[in-house]
mmCIF file of C-alpha atoms in Angstrom:
data_model
loop_
_atom_site.group_PDB
_atom_site.id
_atom_site.type_symbol
_atom_site.label_atom_id
_atom_site.label_comp_id
_atom_site.label_asym_id
_atom_site.label_seq_id
_atom_site.Cartn_x
_atom_site.Cartn_y
_atom_site.Cartn_z
ATOM 1 C CA MET A 1 -28.230 -10.481 -2.970
ATOM 2 C CA LYS A 2 -25.721 -8.955 -5.547
ATOM 3 C CA THR A 3 -26.456 -8.807 -9.088
ATOM 4 C CA GLN A 4 -23.699 -7.484 -10.467
ATOM 5 C CA GLU A 5 -19.952 -7.792 -9.429
ATOM 6 C CA LYS A 6 -17.840 -4.802 -8.609
ATOM 7 C CA ASP A 7 -14.181 -5.488 -10.071
ATOM 8 C CA LEU A 8 -11.876 -4.693 -7.400
ATOM 9 C CA ASN A 9 -9.535 -1.999 -8.770
ATOM 10 C CA VAL A 10 -6.384 -2.803 -6.679
ATOM 11 C CA LYS A 11 -4.391 -0.006 -8.545
ATOM 12 C CA ALA A 12 -6.342 2.900 -7.121
ATOM 13 C CA LEU A 13 -6.098 1.646 -3.780
ATOM 14 C CA CYS A 14 -3.320 2.258 -1.212
ATOM 15 C CA SER A 15 -1.015 -0.303 0.196
ATOM 16 C CA ARG A 16 -2.360 -0.088 3.430
ATOM 17 C CA LYS A 17 -5.937 -0.639 2.704
ATOM 18 C CA LEU A 18 -4.906 -3.573 0.720
ATOM 19 C CA LEU A 19 -3.362 -5.173 3.538
ATOM 20 C CA ASP A 20 -6.349 -4.392 5.725
ATOM 21 C CA LEU A 21 -8.775 -6.208 3.079
ATOM 22 C CA LEU A 22 -6.516 -9.053 3.272
ATOM 23 C CA LYS A 23 -6.106 -9.065 6.852
ATOM 24 C CA ASN A 24 -9.790 -8.747 7.559
ATOM 25 C CA ASP A 25 -10.861 -11.203 4.996
ATOM 26 C CA GLU A 26 -12.901 -8.297 3.134
ATOM 27 C CA TRP A 27 -12.244 -9.897 -0.519
ATOM 28 C CA GLU A 28 -15.082 -11.361 -2.736
ATOM 29 C CA SER A 29 -13.549 -14.269 -4.350
ATOM 30 C CA ALA A 30 -10.244 -16.123 -4.344
ATOM 31 C CA ARG A 31 -9.430 -14.146 -7.581
ATOM 32 C CA GLU A 32 -9.826 -10.966 -5.719
ATOM 33 C CA ARG A 33 -7.660 -12.328 -3.281
ATOM 34 C CA ARG A 34 -4.834 -13.135 -5.836
ATOM 35 C CA LYS A 35 -5.431 -9.426 -7.082
ATOM 36 C CA ILE A 36 -4.655 -8.080 -3.833
ATOM 37 C CA GLU A 37 -1.852 -10.233 -2.848
ATOM 38 C CA THR A 38 -0.225 -9.666 -6.713
ATOM 39 C CA GLU A 39 -0.280 -6.059 -6.325
ATOM 40 C CA LEU A 40 1.038 -6.019 -2.908
ATOM 41 C CA LEU A 41 4.103 -8.173 -4.025
ATOM 42 C CA ALA A 42 4.617 -5.793 -7.021
ATOM 43 C CA ARG A 43 4.800 -2.628 -4.464
ATOM 44 C CA LYS A 44 7.127 -4.302 -2.521
ATOM 45 C CA HIS A 45 9.786 -2.672 -4.148
ATOM 46 C CA TYR A 46 8.889 0.646 -2.491
ATOM 47 C CA LEU A 47 10.510 -1.182 0.720
ATOM 48 C CA ASP A 48 13.653 -1.295 -1.116
ATOM 49 C CA GLN A 49 13.625 2.273 -2.134
ATOM 50 C CA MET A 50 12.745 3.263 1.375
ATOM 51 C CA ALA A 51 15.832 1.276 2.974
ATOM 52 C CA GLU A 52 17.874 3.164 0.238
ATOM 53 C CA LEU A 53 17.089 6.743 1.369
ATOM 54 C CA SER A 54 17.185 5.952 4.983
ATOM 55 C CA GLY A 55 20.798 5.042 4.495
ATOM 56 C CA LYS A 56 21.822 8.317 2.759
ATOM 57 C CA LYS A 57 22.830 11.361 4.579
ATOM 58 C CA ARG A 58 19.347 13.185 5.352
ATOM 59 C CA VAL A 59 19.823 16.989 4.583
ATOM 60 C CA LEU A 60 17.883 18.838 7.898
ATOM 61 C CA ALA A 61 16.158 22.003 7.435
ATOM 62 C CA PRO A 62 17.592 25.182 8.932
ATOM 63 C CA SER A 63 16.187 25.878 12.383
ATOM 64 C CA THR A 64 13.188 27.813 12.689
ATOM 65 C CA THR A 65 13.585 29.183 16.222
ATOM 66 C CA THR A 66 15.174 32.532 16.831
ATOM 67 C CA ARG A 67 18.211 33.194 18.655
ATOM 68 C CA HIS A 68 18.026 35.547 21.504
#
């Protein structure tokens, strides 16, 4: 039996871990679930930034193979 409820620090967890917590029902209360969902929604802006980066021309590093 828990005598003290730990406060879930969603800011300290990576998005993958937060998603796993939701998917596997590893949250203690409806309040924790809302915190996880809210944090993931706030991080969604990274998806847009990644899409922008993939649309830009990528600079390739010079080849490390040696010429013979």
